[in-house]
CSV table of C-alpha atoms and ligand atoms in Angstrom, one decimal:
chain,number,residue,atom,x,y,z
M,956,MET,CA,-7.8,-4.0,-14.5
M,957,LYS,CA,-5.6,-5.2,-17.1
M,958,SER,CA,-3.2,-2.4,-18.5
M,959,SER,CA,-3.0,-1.9,-22.4
M,960,VAL,CA,0.8,-1.7,-22.2
M,961,ASP,CA,2.4,-5.0,-23.3
M,962,LEU,CA,5.5,-5.5,-21.0
M,963,PRO,CA,8.6,-7.6,-22.4
M,964,PRO,CA,10.6,-9.9,-20.4
M,965,THR,CA,11.7,-8.6,-17.2
M,966,VAL,CA,14.8,-8.7,-14.8
M,967,GLN,CA,14.4,-8.1,-10.8
M,968,VAL,CA,16.1,-5.0,-9.7
M,969,ASN,CA,16.7,-4.6,-6.0
M,970,PHE,CA,17.7,-1.5,-4.3
M,971,THR,CA,17.0,0.7,-1.0
M,972,LEU,CA,15.6,4.1,-0.3
M,973,GLY,CA,15.5,6.1,2.6
M,974,ILE,CA,11.9,7.0,4.0
M,975,GLY,CA,12.1,9.7,6.5
M,976,HIS,CA,13.8,7.9,9.4
M,977,GLY,CA,12.9,4.8,7.8
M,978,ARG,CA,13.8,2.7,4.7
M,979,LEU,CA,12.4,0.6,1.8
M,980,ASP,CA,13.8,-2.4,0.6
M,981,ALA,CA,12.4,-2.3,-3.0
M,982,SER,CA,12.7,-5.2,-5.2
M,983,LEU,CA,10.8,-4.6,-8.8
M,984,GLU,CA,10.5,-6.5,-11.7
M,985,VAL,CA,11.5,-4.1,-14.7
M,986,PRO,CA,11.2,-4.9,-18.3
M,987,SER,CA,14.9,-6.1,-19.4
M,988,GLY,CA,14.6,-4.8,-23.1
M,989,HIS,CA,14.4,-1.7,-24.5
M,990,VAL,CA,11.4,0.6,-23.6
M,991,THR,CA,10.2,4.0,-22.8
M,992,LEU,CA,9.4,6.1,-19.6
M,993,THR,CA,5.5,5.6,-20.3
M,994,GLN,CA,6.3,1.7,-20.8
M,995,ILE,CA,7.6,1.5,-17.0
M,996,LEU,CA,4.8,3.5,-15.8
M,997,PRO,CA,3.4,-0.2,-14.4
M,998,VAL,CA,6.9,0.0,-12.4
M,999,LEU,CA,6.4,3.1,-11.4
M,1000,GLN,CA,2.9,2.9,-10.0
M,1001,THR,CA,4.1,-0.4,-7.8
M,1002,LEU,CA,7.4,1.5,-6.8
M,1003,THR,CA,5.3,4.8,-5.8
M,1004,SER,CA,2.4,2.3,-3.7
M,1005,ASN,CA,5.6,0.8,-1.9
M,1006,ILE,CA,6.8,4.4,-1.3
M,1007,VAL,CA,3.3,5.3,0.2
M,1008,ASP,CA,2.9,2.1,2.1
M,1009,ALA,CA,6.4,2.8,4.0
M,1010,ALA,CA,5.1,6.4,5.0
M,1011,THR,CA,1.8,5.0,6.2
M,1012,VAL,CA,3.4,2.4,8.3
M,1013,LEU,CA,5.6,5.6,9.4
M,1014,VAL,CA,2.8,7.6,10.5
M,1015,SER,CA,1.1,4.6,12.2
M,1016,THR,CA,4.0,4.3,14.4
M,1017,GLU,CA,3.5,7.9,15.3
M,1018,GLY,CA,0.2,6.9,16.7
M,1019,TYR,CA,-1.8,8.2,13.6
M,1020,GLN,CA,-3.9,6.3,11.3
M,1021,VAL,CA,-4.8,6.8,7.5
M,1022,SER,CA,-8.6,8.0,7.0
M,1023,CYS,CA,-8.8,7.3,3.4
M,1024,ARG,CA,-11.2,4.4,2.4
M,1025,ALA,CA,-13.0,3.4,-1.0
M,1026,GLY,CA,-16.2,5.1,-1.2
M,1027,CYS,CA,-14.7,8.4,0.3
M,1028,GLY,CA,-14.2,10.7,-2.5
M,1029,ALA,CA,-14.3,14.5,-1.7
M,1030,CYS,CA,-10.8,14.8,-2.5
M,1031,CYS,CA,-11.3,13.5,-6.2
M,1032,ARG,CA,-12.7,16.9,-6.6
M,1033,GLN,CA,-9.5,18.8,-6.7
M,1034,LEU,CA,-8.0,19.8,-9.5
M,1035,VAL,CA,-5.8,16.8,-10.7
M,1036,PRO,CA,-2.4,17.3,-12.7
M,1037,LEU,CA,-1.7,14.1,-15.0
M,1038,SER,CA,2.0,14.1,-16.0
M,1039,ILE,CA,2.0,13.8,-19.8
M,1040,PHE,CA,3.4,10.3,-19.7
M,1041,GLU,CA,0.3,9.4,-17.8
M,1042,ALA,CA,-1.7,11.0,-20.3
M,1043,GLU,CA,0.1,8.7,-22.7
M,1044,PHE,CA,-0.5,5.7,-20.7
M,1045,LEU,CA,-4.0,6.3,-20.1
M,1046,THR,CA,-4.6,7.0,-23.9
M,1047,GLU,CA,-3.3,3.7,-24.5
M,1048,TRP,CA,-5.5,2.1,-22.1
M,1049,ILE,CA,-8.5,3.7,-23.2
M,1050,HIS,CA,-7.9,2.7,-26.8
M,1051,SER,CA,-7.4,-1.2,-25.7
M,1052,LEU,CA,-11.3,-0.7,-24.3
M,1053,PRO,CA,-14.1,-2.0,-26.0
M,1054,ALA,CA,-15.6,0.6,-28.3
M,1055,MET,CA,-19.1,1.2,-25.8
M,1056,GLN,CA,-16.9,1.7,-23.1
M,1057,GLN,CA,-14.9,4.2,-24.9
M,1058,GLN,CA,-17.5,6.0,-25.7
M,1059,ALA,CA,-19.2,6.1,-22.2
M,1060,LEU,CA,-15.5,7.4,-20.8
M,1061,ASN,CA,-15.9,10.2,-23.7
M,1062,ALA,CA,-19.3,11.1,-22.3
M,1063,ARG,CA,-18.1,11.7,-18.9
M,1064,PHE,CA,-15.0,13.5,-19.9
M,1065,ASN,CA,-17.4,15.6,-22.1
M,1066,THR,CA,-19.8,16.3,-19.1
M,1067,THR,CA,-16.9,17.6,-17.0
M,1068,VAL,CA,-15.8,19.5,-19.6
M,1069,ASP,CA,-19.3,21.1,-20.3
M,1070,ALA,CA,-19.5,22.0,-16.3
M,1071,LEU,CA,-15.9,23.5,-16.6
M,1072,LYS,CA,-17.1,25.7,-19.7
M,1073,ALA,CA,-20.2,26.7,-17.6
M,1074,THR,CA,-18.0,28.3,-15.2
M,1075,ASN,CA,-14.9,30.8,-16.0
M,1076,LEU,CA,-12.5,27.8,-15.4
M,1077,LEU,CA,-12.1,26.0,-19.0
M,1078,PRO,CA,-10.0,28.9,-20.5
M,1079,ARG,CA,-7.8,29.5,-17.3
M,1080,LEU,CA,-7.3,25.5,-17.6
M,1081,LEU,CA,-6.3,25.8,-21.1
M,1082,THR,CA,-3.6,28.6,-20.4
M,1083,PRO,CA,-0.6,26.6,-18.9
M,1084,HIS,CA,1.4,29.2,-18.0
M,1085,LEU,CA,-1.2,29.4,-15.2
M,1086,TRP,CA,-0.7,26.1,-13.7
M,1087,GLN,CA,3.0,27.1,-12.4
M,1088,GLU,CA,2.7,25.0,-9.0
M,1089,GLU,CA,3.7,27.8,-6.5
M,1090,ASP,CA,2.1,30.7,-8.4
M,1091,LEU,CA,-0.7,32.6,-6.8
M,1092,GLU,CA,-2.6,32.2,-9.7
M,1093,ALA,CA,-2.3,28.2,-9.9
M,1094,ARG,CA,-3.5,28.3,-6.2
M,1095,THR,CA,-6.6,30.4,-6.8
M,1096,LEU,CA,-7.4,28.4,-9.8
M,1097,ALA,CA,-7.1,25.2,-7.7
M,1098,ALA,CA,-9.2,26.9,-4.8
M,1099,ASP,CA,-11.6,28.2,-7.7
M,1100,TYR,CA,-11.7,24.5,-9.0
M,1101,LEU,CA,-12.8,22.6,-6.1
M,1102,GLU,CA,-15.5,25.3,-5.2
M,1103,GLN,CA,-17.3,23.7,-8.0
M,1104,GLU,CA,-17.3,20.2,-6.9
M,1105,ILE,CA,-16.9,18.8,-10.4
M,1106,PRO,CA,-16.1,15.1,-9.8
M,1107,CYS,CA,-13.3,13.5,-11.5
M,1108,PRO,CA,-14.7,11.7,-14.5
M,1109,PHE,CA,-12.9,8.5,-13.3
M,1110,LEU,CA,-15.1,8.8,-10.4
M,1111,HIS,CA,-18.0,5.9,-9.9
M,1112,ASP,CA,-19.9,5.9,-6.8
M,1113,GLU,CA,-17.4,7.8,-4.7
M,1114,SER,CA,-14.5,5.4,-5.8
M,1115,CYS,CA,-12.0,5.7,-8.5
M,1116,SER,CA,-12.8,3.4,-11.5
M,1117,ILE,CA,-9.2,3.1,-12.3
M,1118,HIS,CA,-7.8,2.6,-9.2
M,1119,PRO,CA,-4.8,0.0,-9.9
M,1120,ILE,CA,-3.6,2.3,-12.7
M,1121,ARG,CA,-4.8,5.6,-11.1
M,1122,PRO,CA,-2.1,8.5,-11.2
M,1123,LEU,CA,0.8,8.7,-8.8
M,1124,ILE,CA,-0.4,11.9,-7.4
M,1125,CYS,CA,-3.8,10.3,-6.4
M,1126,ARG,CA,-1.7,7.3,-4.9
M,1127,GLU,CA,0.4,10.1,-2.8
M,1128,TYR,CA,-2.5,11.6,-1.5
M,1129,LEU,CA,-3.7,10.1,1.8
M,1130,VAL,CA,-4.7,12.0,5.0
M,1131,THR,CA,-5.0,11.3,8.9
M,1132,SER,CA,-7.5,14.2,9.6
M,1133,ASP,CA,-11.1,13.6,9.6
M,1134,PRO,CA,-12.6,13.0,6.0
M,1135,VAL,CA,-15.5,15.7,7.3
M,1136,PHE,CA,-12.9,18.4,6.4
M,1137,CYS,CA,-11.8,17.0,3.0
M,1138,ALA,CA,-14.5,18.8,0.8
M,1139,ARG,CA,-13.2,22.3,1.7
M,1140,PRO,CA,-9.4,21.4,2.7
M,1141,THR,CA,-7.4,24.1,4.7
M,1142,ARG,CA,-4.0,23.8,6.0
M,1143,GLU,CA,-5.5,23.9,9.5
M,1144,THR,CA,-7.9,21.1,9.0
M,1145,VAL,CA,-6.5,18.7,6.7
M,1146,VAL,CA,-3.4,16.8,7.6
M,1147,PRO,CA,-2.2,14.7,4.5
M,1148,ILE,CA,0.8,12.2,5.4
M,1149,PRO,CA,4.3,13.2,4.5
M,1150,ILE,CA,5.5,11.6,1.2
M,1151,PRO,CA,9.3,12.2,1.4
M,1152,LEU,CA,9.8,11.1,-2.2
M,1153,LYS,CA,7.4,12.3,-4.5
M,1154,SER,CA,7.2,10.3,-7.9
M,1155,SER,CA,4.4,12.6,-9.5
M,1156,SER,CA,7.0,15.5,-8.7
M,1157,VAL,CA,9.6,13.5,-10.6
M,1158,LEU,CA,7.2,12.8,-13.5
M,1159,PHE,CA,6.4,16.6,-13.8
M,1160,GLY,CA,10.2,17.3,-14.1
M,1161,LEU,CA,10.9,14.8,-16.6
M,1162,GLY,CA,7.7,16.4,-18.5
M,1163,SER,CA,9.0,19.8,-18.3
M,1164,LEU,CA,12.0,18.6,-19.8
M,1165,VAL,CA,10.6,17.0,-22.6
M,1166,GLU,CA,8.1,19.8,-23.4
M,1167,GLU,CA,10.2,22.9,-22.8
M,1168,GLY,CA,8.2,25.5,-21.1
M,1169,THR,CA,5.5,23.6,-19.5
M,1170,THR,CA,4.9,22.3,-16.5
M,1171,GLY,CA,4.8,18.6,-17.5
M,1172,TRP,CA,1.1,17.9,-16.8
M,1173,ILE,CA,-2.5,18.5,-18.1
M,1174,PRO,CA,-5.3,18.9,-15.9
M,1175,LEU,CA,-6.5,15.4,-15.5
M,1176,PRO,CA,-10.2,16.5,-17.0
M,1177,LEU,CA,-8.6,17.6,-20.2
M,1178,LEU,CA,-7.4,14.2,-20.9
M,1179,PHE,CA,-9.7,13.6,-24.0
M,1180,VAL,CA,-8.6,16.9,-25.6
M,1181,TRP,CA,-4.7,16.4,-24.9
M,1182,MET,CA,-5.6,13.0,-26.4
M,1183,GLN,CA,-6.3,14.7,-30.0
M,1184,THR,CA,-2.8,15.8,-29.9
M,1185,GLY,CA,-1.8,12.1,-30.5
M,1186,GLY,CA,1.2,13.0,-28.4
M,1187,THR,CA,3.6,10.4,-27.5
M,1188,PRO,CA,6.1,12.2,-24.9
M,1189,GLY,CA,7.3,9.0,-23.6
M,1190,GLN,CA,9.3,8.4,-26.7
M,1191,ALA,CA,11.4,11.1,-25.8
M,1192,ILE,CA,13.3,8.8,-22.8
M,1193,GLU,CA,13.7,5.7,-23.8
M,1194,GLY,CA,16.6,3.0,-22.7
M,1195,LEU,CA,17.0,-0.2,-21.1
M,1196,GLY,CA,14.2,-1.1,-18.0
M,1197,HIS,CA,16.6,-0.9,-15.3
M,1198,GLU,CA,18.9,2.4,-16.6
M,1199,LEU,CA,15.5,4.0,-16.8
M,1200,LEU,CA,14.3,3.2,-13.5
M,1201,HIS,CA,18.2,4.0,-12.0
M,1202,GLU,CA,17.6,7.4,-13.9
M,1203,PHE,CA,14.1,7.9,-12.4
M,1204,VAL,CA,15.0,6.8,-8.7
M,1205,LYS,CA,18.3,9.3,-8.9
M,1206,ARG,CA,15.8,12.2,-9.5
M,1207,TYR,CA,14.0,11.6,-6.1
M,1208,THR,CA,16.9,13.5,-4.4
M,1209,SER,CA,18.1,15.9,-7.2
X,2393,LIG,S1,-8.4,12.5,1.2
X,2393,LIG,FE1,-10.1,12.8,2.3
X,2393,LIG,S2,-12.0,12.3,0.8
X,2393,LIG,FE2,-9.9,11.6,-0.1
X,2393,LIG,S3,-10.4,9.4,0.5
X,2393,LIG,FE3,-8.8,10.5,2.3
X,2393,LIG,S4,-10.5,10.9,3.8
X,2393,LIG,FE4,-11.6,10.5,1.8
X,2394,LIG,S1,-7.9,9.4,-11.3
X,2394,LIG,FE1,-9.1,8.2,-9.3
X,2394,LIG,S2,-8.3,8.6,-7.5
X,2394,LIG,FE2,-7.8,10.2,-8.9
X,2394,LIG,S3,-9.0,11.9,-8.9
X,2394,LIG,FE3,-9.8,10.5,-10.4
X,2394,LIG,S4,-11.3,9.3,-9.2
X,2394,LIG,FE4,-9.9,10.1,-7.7
């Protein structure tokens, strides 16, 4: 799957990150010119996948195996927070698709929104102050959402149809427990692999700086609603590619 974002010439950036009691030697091709945060998302996707791979190796050395496989999509019925930068990225990608594909996606998202309207979830999802992650109301909302078993509009035949460009938070969610528990996850039954450096959280934090007073993310099913705003949040964070990456990586530990 090709991203719609055309990257300028690149420069190689090498650095090392501590991953639990292991380490990741990262080597990334980063745009050498002036870009927005949204334009370096492909780099951040690669970095996130590298971090998750390193975390997966760590749990395997402890005797655990990741249970996640293509065609296993119960987790794709959870409420997925999509950073506003990824919302912008996916908007550009959707606009790059042939008209018929855009219409088909629009129809899938409309079906999802209709399903949400049929519950009491839509007004709650449209009330951003209810999304504060540690808040009881937010946890109740996430549980109520899962209860409805509404599949992500990008889920096709129980597999992610945008796998190469899927949100960072989807990359970061892997479990070592039996998939049978994923439809009704509890702390006792579902064991996610620990991800020591969460790229999704860094993006949410940057989003909340750009859009003050918000969580920096939207519920993924409301992507087409968000698209109507014409938002370009990435433009608020611009710079040379390697500088943006450096600032991003610094935030893993801040
Ligand atoms: S989190 Fe659960 S449902 Fe999702 S892919 Fe992994 S095992 Fe399957
Ligand atoms: S974007 Fe893909 S991986 Fe993420 S919830 Fe949707 S279908 Fe699943």
